[in-house]
PDB file of C-alpha atoms in Angstrom:
ATOM      1  CA  GLU A   1       4.479  -1.741   9.273  1.00  0.00           C
ATOM      2  CA  GLN A   2       3.866   0.806   6.371  1.00  0.00           C
ATOM      3  CA  LEU A   3       4.292  -0.969   3.153  1.00  0.00           C
ATOM      4  CA  THR A   4       6.999   0.699   0.617  1.00  0.00           C
ATOM      5  CA  ILE A   5       6.763   1.346  -2.750  1.00  0.00           C
ATOM      6  CA  ALA A   6      10.151   1.573  -4.621  1.00  0.00           C
ATOM      7  CA  THR A   7      10.435   2.995  -7.831  1.00  0.00           C
ATOM      8  CA  SER A   8      12.347   5.408 -10.313  1.00  0.00           C
ATOM      9  CA  ILE A   9      10.567   8.708 -11.351  1.00  0.00           C
ATOM     10  CA  ALA A  10      11.833   9.866 -14.723  1.00  0.00           C
ATOM     11  CA  PRO A  11      12.671  13.429 -15.193  1.00  0.00           C
ATOM     12  CA  HIS A  12      10.260  13.620 -17.991  1.00  0.00           C
ATOM     13  CA  GLY A  13       6.144  13.138 -17.766  1.00  0.00           C
ATOM     14  CA  ILE A  14       6.141  14.761 -14.222  1.00  0.00           C
ATOM     15  CA  GLU A  15       2.634  15.577 -14.025  1.00  0.00           C
ATOM     16  CA  ASN A  16       1.321  11.913 -14.792  1.00  0.00           C
ATOM     17  CA  GLN A  17       4.083  10.403 -12.280  1.00  0.00           C
ATOM     18  CA  GLN A  18       2.578  12.928  -9.836  1.00  0.00           C
ATOM     19  CA  LEU A  19      -0.874  11.954 -10.308  1.00  0.00           C
ATOM     20  CA  ALA A  20       0.469   7.903 -10.397  1.00  0.00           C
ATOM     21  CA  ILE A  21       2.088   8.391  -6.969  1.00  0.00           C
ATOM     22  CA  ALA A  22      -0.338  10.568  -5.279  1.00  0.00           C
ATOM     23  CA  SER A  23      -2.638   7.459  -5.794  1.00  0.00           C
ATOM     24  CA  TRP A  24      -0.160   5.584  -3.772  1.00  0.00           C
ATOM     25  CA  GLN A  25       0.143   8.103  -1.293  1.00  0.00           C
ATOM     26  CA  LYS A  26      -3.618   8.125  -1.091  1.00  0.00           C
ATOM     27  CA  GLN A  27      -3.626   4.458  -0.056  1.00  0.00           C
ATOM     28  CA  GLU A  28      -0.723   5.280   2.814  1.00  0.00           C
ATOM     29  CA  PHE A  29       2.231   3.661   1.051  1.00  0.00           C
ATOM     30  CA  LYS A  30       5.379   5.061   1.552  1.00  0.00           C
ATOM     31  CA  VAL A  31       7.244   6.080  -1.670  1.00  0.00           C
ATOM     32  CA  VAL A  32      11.205   6.099  -2.465  1.00  0.00           C
ATOM     33  CA  SER A  33      12.377   6.745  -5.760  1.00  0.00           C
ATOM     34  CA  LEU A  34      15.988   5.395  -6.813  1.00  0.00           C
ATOM     35  CA  ASN A  35      17.912   7.604  -9.029  1.00  0.00           C
ATOM     36  CA  VAL A  36      21.236   8.817 -10.367  1.00  0.00           C
ATOM     37  CA  LYS A  37      22.243  12.157  -8.322  1.00  0.00           C
ATOM     38  CA  GLU A  38      21.488  14.563 -11.147  1.00  0.00           C
ATOM     39  CA  GLU A  39      17.783  13.168 -11.404  1.00  0.00           C
ATOM     40  CA  ILE A  40      17.290  13.670  -7.793  1.00  0.00           C
ATOM     41  CA  GLU A  41      18.407  17.198  -8.090  1.00  0.00           C
ATOM     42  CA  GLN A  42      15.847  17.895 -10.659  1.00  0.00           C
ATOM     43  CA  LEU A  43      13.294  15.727  -9.367  1.00  0.00           C
ATOM     44  CA  LYS A  44      12.739  16.556  -5.382  1.00  0.00           C
ATOM     45  CA  LYS A  45      10.935  19.903  -5.689  1.00  0.00           C
ATOM     46  CA  ALA A  46       8.127  18.021  -8.021  1.00  0.00           C
ATOM     47  CA  PHE A  47       7.970  15.302  -5.265  1.00  0.00           C
ATOM     48  CA  PRO A  48       8.488  16.619  -1.946  1.00  0.00           C
ATOM     49  CA  CYS A  49       6.732  13.657  -0.313  1.00  0.00           C
ATOM     50  CA  VAL A  50       8.813  10.948  -1.887  1.00  0.00           C
ATOM     51  CA  GLU A  51      12.228   9.747  -0.205  1.00  0.00           C
ATOM     52  CA  PHE A  52      14.810   9.963  -2.740  1.00  0.00           C
ATOM     53  CA  VAL A  53      17.951   7.274  -2.395  1.00  0.00           C
ATOM     54  CA  SER A  54      20.923   8.232  -4.593  1.00  0.00           C
ATOM     55  CA  VAL A  55      22.278   5.272  -6.518  1.00  0.00           C
ATOM     56  CA  LEU A  56      25.973   4.725  -7.399  1.00  0.00           C
ATOM     57  CA  CYS A  57      26.051   3.374 -10.635  1.00  0.00           C
ATOM     58  CA  ASP A  58      24.043   3.451 -13.647  1.00  0.00           C
ATOM     59  CA  ALA A  59      23.629   1.955 -17.170  1.00  0.00           C
ATOM     60  CA  ARG A  60      24.550   5.407 -19.163  1.00  0.00           C
ATOM     61  CA  GLU A  61      27.380   3.581 -20.765  1.00  0.00           C
ATOM     62  CA  LYS A  62      25.367   0.616 -21.936  1.00  0.00           C
ATOM     63  CA  TYR A  63      22.125   2.541 -22.969  1.00  0.00           C
ATOM     64  CA  GLU A  64      23.355   6.427 -23.015  1.00  0.00           C
ATOM     65  CA  LYS A  65      20.501   7.074 -20.193  1.00  0.00           C
ATOM     66  CA  PRO A  66      20.847   6.746 -16.458  1.00  0.00           C
ATOM     67  CA  PHE A  67      18.765   3.763 -16.011  1.00  0.00           C
ATOM     68  CA  VAL A  68      18.580   2.332 -12.432  1.00  0.00           C
ATOM     69  CA  TYR A  69      19.806  -1.408 -11.950  1.00  0.00           C
ATOM     70  CA  PHE A  70      17.314  -3.707 -10.634  1.00  0.00           C
ATOM     71  CA  ASP A  71      19.684  -5.396  -8.167  1.00  0.00           C
ATOM     72  CA  ASP A  72      20.067  -1.572  -6.321  1.00  0.00           C
ATOM     73  CA  PHE A  73      16.258  -2.045  -5.729  1.00  0.00           C
ATOM     74  CA  LEU A  74      16.977  -5.609  -4.075  1.00  0.00           C
ATOM     75  CA  ASP A  75      19.742  -3.929  -2.372  1.00  0.00           C
ATOM     76  CA  TYR A  76      17.553  -1.170  -1.112  1.00  0.00           C
ATOM     77  CA  PHE A  77      15.052  -3.704   0.355  1.00  0.00           C
ATOM     78  CA  LYS A  78      17.853  -5.850   1.902  1.00  0.00           C
ATOM     79  CA  ARG A  79      18.966  -2.909   3.563  1.00  0.00           C
ATOM     80  CA  THR A  80      15.706  -1.794   4.961  1.00  0.00           C
ATOM     81  CA  GLY A  81      14.472  -5.134   6.374  1.00  0.00           C
ATOM     82  CA  GLN A  82      10.992  -4.477   4.789  1.00  0.00           C
ATOM     83  CA  LYS A  83       8.940  -7.517   5.201  1.00  0.00           C
ATOM     84  CA  ILE A  84       6.767  -6.449   2.068  1.00  0.00           C
ATOM     85  CA  CYS A  85       8.800  -5.319  -1.036  1.00  0.00           C
ATOM     86  CA  GLY A  86       6.897  -3.146  -3.728  1.00  0.00           C
ATOM     87  CA  ILE A  87       8.156  -2.378  -7.241  1.00  0.00           C
ATOM     88  CA  VAL A  88       5.891  -0.109  -9.216  1.00  0.00           C
ATOM     89  CA  ASN A  89       6.592   1.693 -12.347  1.00  0.00           C
ATOM     90  CA  SER A  90       6.477   5.375 -11.717  1.00  0.00           C
ATOM     91  CA  ASP A  91       3.754   6.414 -14.137  1.00  0.00           C
ATOM     92  CA  VAL A  92       1.109   3.397 -12.787  1.00  0.00           C
ATOM     93  CA  HIS A  93      -2.042   4.615 -11.008  1.00  0.00           C
ATOM     94  CA  LEU A  94      -3.008   2.256  -8.096  1.00  0.00           C
ATOM     95  CA  ILE A  95      -6.815   2.818  -7.735  1.00  0.00           C
ATOM     96  CA  SER A  96      -9.069   0.788  -5.928  1.00  0.00           C
ATOM     97  CA  ASP A  97     -12.007   0.996  -3.127  1.00  0.00           C
ATOM     98  CA  LYS A  98     -10.033  -1.572  -1.163  1.00  0.00           C
ATOM     99  CA  ASN A  99      -7.437  -1.218   1.295  1.00  0.00           C
ATOM    100  CA  LEU A 100      -4.563  -1.852  -1.208  1.00  0.00           C
ATOM    101  CA  PRO A 101      -1.619  -1.998   1.774  1.00  0.00           C
ATOM    102  CA  ALA A 102      -3.731  -4.580   3.547  1.00  0.00           C
ATOM    103  CA  PHE A 103      -4.656  -6.853   0.379  1.00  0.00           C
ATOM    104  CA  PHE A 104      -0.937  -6.872  -0.446  1.00  0.00           C
ATOM    105  CA  SER A 105       0.255  -7.795   3.266  1.00  0.00           C
ATOM    106  CA  SER A 106      -1.965 -10.515   3.280  1.00  0.00           C
ATOM    107  CA  GLU A 107      -1.645 -12.447  -0.362  1.00  0.00           C
ATOM    108  CA  VAL A 108       2.456 -11.668  -0.793  1.00  0.00           C
ATOM    109  CA  GLN A 109       2.866 -14.000   2.523  1.00  0.00           C
ATOM    110  CA  ASP A 110       6.075 -15.955   1.418  1.00  0.00           C
ATOM    111  CA  GLY A 111       4.864 -15.440  -2.070  1.00  0.00           C
ATOM    112  CA  LEU A 112       4.605 -12.512  -5.096  1.00  0.00           C
ATOM    113  CA  VAL A 113       1.681 -10.558  -6.208  1.00  0.00           C
ATOM    114  CA  PHE A 114       2.383  -8.848  -9.922  1.00  0.00           C
ATOM    115  CA  GLY A 115       0.465  -7.523 -12.876  1.00  0.00           C
ATOM    116  CA  SER A 116       0.101  -5.447 -15.687  1.00  0.00           C
ATOM    117  CA  ARG A 117      -1.400  -2.030 -16.169  1.00  0.00           C
ATOM    118  CA  ILE A 118      -4.772  -1.318 -17.829  1.00  0.00           C
ATOM    119  CA  ASP A 119      -4.108   1.668 -20.309  1.00  0.00           C
ATOM    120  CA  VAL A 120      -7.172   4.258 -20.321  1.00  0.00           C
ATOM    121  CA  ALA A 121      -7.999   7.247 -22.057  1.00  0.00           C
ATOM    122  CA  HIS A 122      -9.442   9.001 -18.926  1.00  0.00           C
ATOM    123  CA  LEU A 123      -8.681   8.335 -14.976  1.00  0.00           C
ATOM    124  CA  GLU A 124     -12.739   8.831 -15.043  1.00  0.00           C
ATOM    125  CA  LYS A 125     -13.164   5.794 -16.903  1.00  0.00           C
ATOM    126  CA  LEU A 126     -11.380   3.113 -15.654  1.00  0.00           C
ATOM    127  CA  GLN A 127     -12.372   0.768 -18.584  1.00  0.00           C
ATOM    128  CA  GLY A 128      -9.502   0.005 -20.596  1.00  0.00           C
ATOM    129  CA  GLU A 129      -6.938  -2.217 -22.780  1.00  0.00           C
ATOM    130  CA  MET A 130      -4.763  -4.659 -20.195  1.00  0.00           C
ATOM    131  CA  TYR A 131      -1.159  -3.974 -21.325  1.00  0.00           C
ATOM    132  CA  HIS A 132       0.409  -7.315 -22.765  1.00  0.00           C
ATOM    133  CA  MET A 133       3.974  -6.446 -23.215  1.00  0.00           C
ATOM    134  CA  GLY A 134       5.137  -6.372 -19.582  1.00  0.00           C
ATOM    135  CA  PHE A 135       4.367  -6.437 -15.956  1.00  0.00           C
ATOM    136  CA  ASP A 136       4.077  -2.948 -14.139  1.00  0.00           C
ATOM    137  CA  PHE A 137       3.743  -3.794 -10.364  1.00  0.00           C
ATOM    138  CA  PHE A 138       5.268  -6.239  -8.297  1.00  0.00           C
ATOM    139  CA  PHE A 139       4.790  -6.967  -4.232  1.00  0.00           C
ATOM    140  CA  PHE A 140       6.905  -9.680  -2.926  1.00  0.00           C
ATOM    141  CA  ASP A 141       7.949 -11.125   0.658  1.00  0.00           C
ATOM    142  CA  GLN A 142      11.363 -10.227   1.827  1.00  0.00           C
ATOM    143  CA  GLU A 143      12.348 -13.814   1.868  1.00  0.00           C
ATOM    144  CA  LEU A 144      12.478 -13.927  -2.022  1.00  0.00           C
ATOM    145  CA  LEU A 145      14.997 -11.491  -1.928  1.00  0.00           C
ATOM    146  CA  LYS A 146      17.847 -14.120  -1.117  1.00  0.00           C
ATOM    147  CA  LEU A 147      16.775 -15.946  -4.684  1.00  0.00           C
ATOM    148  CA  PHE A 148      17.528 -13.480  -6.905  1.00  0.00           C
ATOM    149  CA  PRO A 149      21.366 -13.716  -8.286  1.00  0.00           C
ATOM    150  CA  LYS A 150      22.989 -10.665  -9.292  1.00  0.00           C
ATOM    151  CA  GLU A 151      22.218  -9.362 -12.871  1.00  0.00           C
ATOM    152  CA  GLU A 152      22.277  -6.592 -15.040  1.00  0.00           C
ATOM    153  CA  PHE A 153      18.792  -5.467 -15.476  1.00  0.00           C
ATOM    154  CA  CYS A 154      17.651  -2.153 -15.662  1.00  0.00           C
ATOM    155  CA  ILE A 155      14.135  -0.809 -14.674  1.00  0.00           C
ATOM    156  CA  GLY A 156      13.059   1.033 -17.743  1.00  0.00           C
ATOM    157  CA  GLN A 157      14.645  -1.624 -20.193  1.00  0.00           C
ATOM    158  CA  PRO A 158      13.181  -4.959 -21.332  1.00  0.00           C
ATOM    159  CA  TRP A 159      13.188  -8.296 -19.156  1.00  0.00           C
ATOM    160  CA  TRP A 160      13.662  -7.391 -15.765  1.00  0.00           C
ATOM    161  CA  ASP A 161       9.709  -7.359 -15.445  1.00  0.00           C
ATOM    162  CA  TYR A 162       9.659 -11.276 -16.644  1.00  0.00           C
ATOM    163  CA  TRP A 163      12.373 -12.367 -14.961  1.00  0.00           C
ATOM    164  CA  LEU A 164      11.333 -11.142 -11.119  1.00  0.00           C
ATOM    165  CA  PRO A 165       8.263 -13.562 -11.239  1.00  0.00           C
ATOM    166  CA  ILE A 166      10.348 -16.425 -12.783  1.00  0.00           C
ATOM    167  CA  VAL A 167      13.141 -16.379 -10.468  1.00  0.00           C
ATOM    168  CA  PRO A 168      10.900 -17.332  -7.450  1.00  0.00           C
ATOM    169  CA  LEU A 169       9.191 -20.236  -9.403  1.00  0.00           C
TER     170      LEU A 169
END
């Protein structure tokens, strides 16, 4: 089964997100982006190999931006029945000489793998500083979906990335 990474591509910083998503596709992940309809119209030409999923509601009233609710990501994975669920920030590159889908498939059985990005000056030199203000990638077993109560966390806003690993604990 091809592993899916769900993200929410932003309508700015397109070039870096294209490079990041290309790094996922190089590893043969399927990529899905959850966005509001207006953003999908803006983005689909720049990301032809990404499957876009339109969300029905967003957090514009609260944050003045169309942030996607974390619950929409969980609902997407429930609908699709993916065994392994992946959520990655759209500007994070996944670079490895290992087969990452196989790694996550074996390590995530009934659990969760998550981590922070390493901020680097250039992709040619992968030495850098670990980002300590949150987490940027998550791969977890579909069985964990039933543990999450409904919440109002939004991708692109604080706390959802701390909450996600705490709930299964």
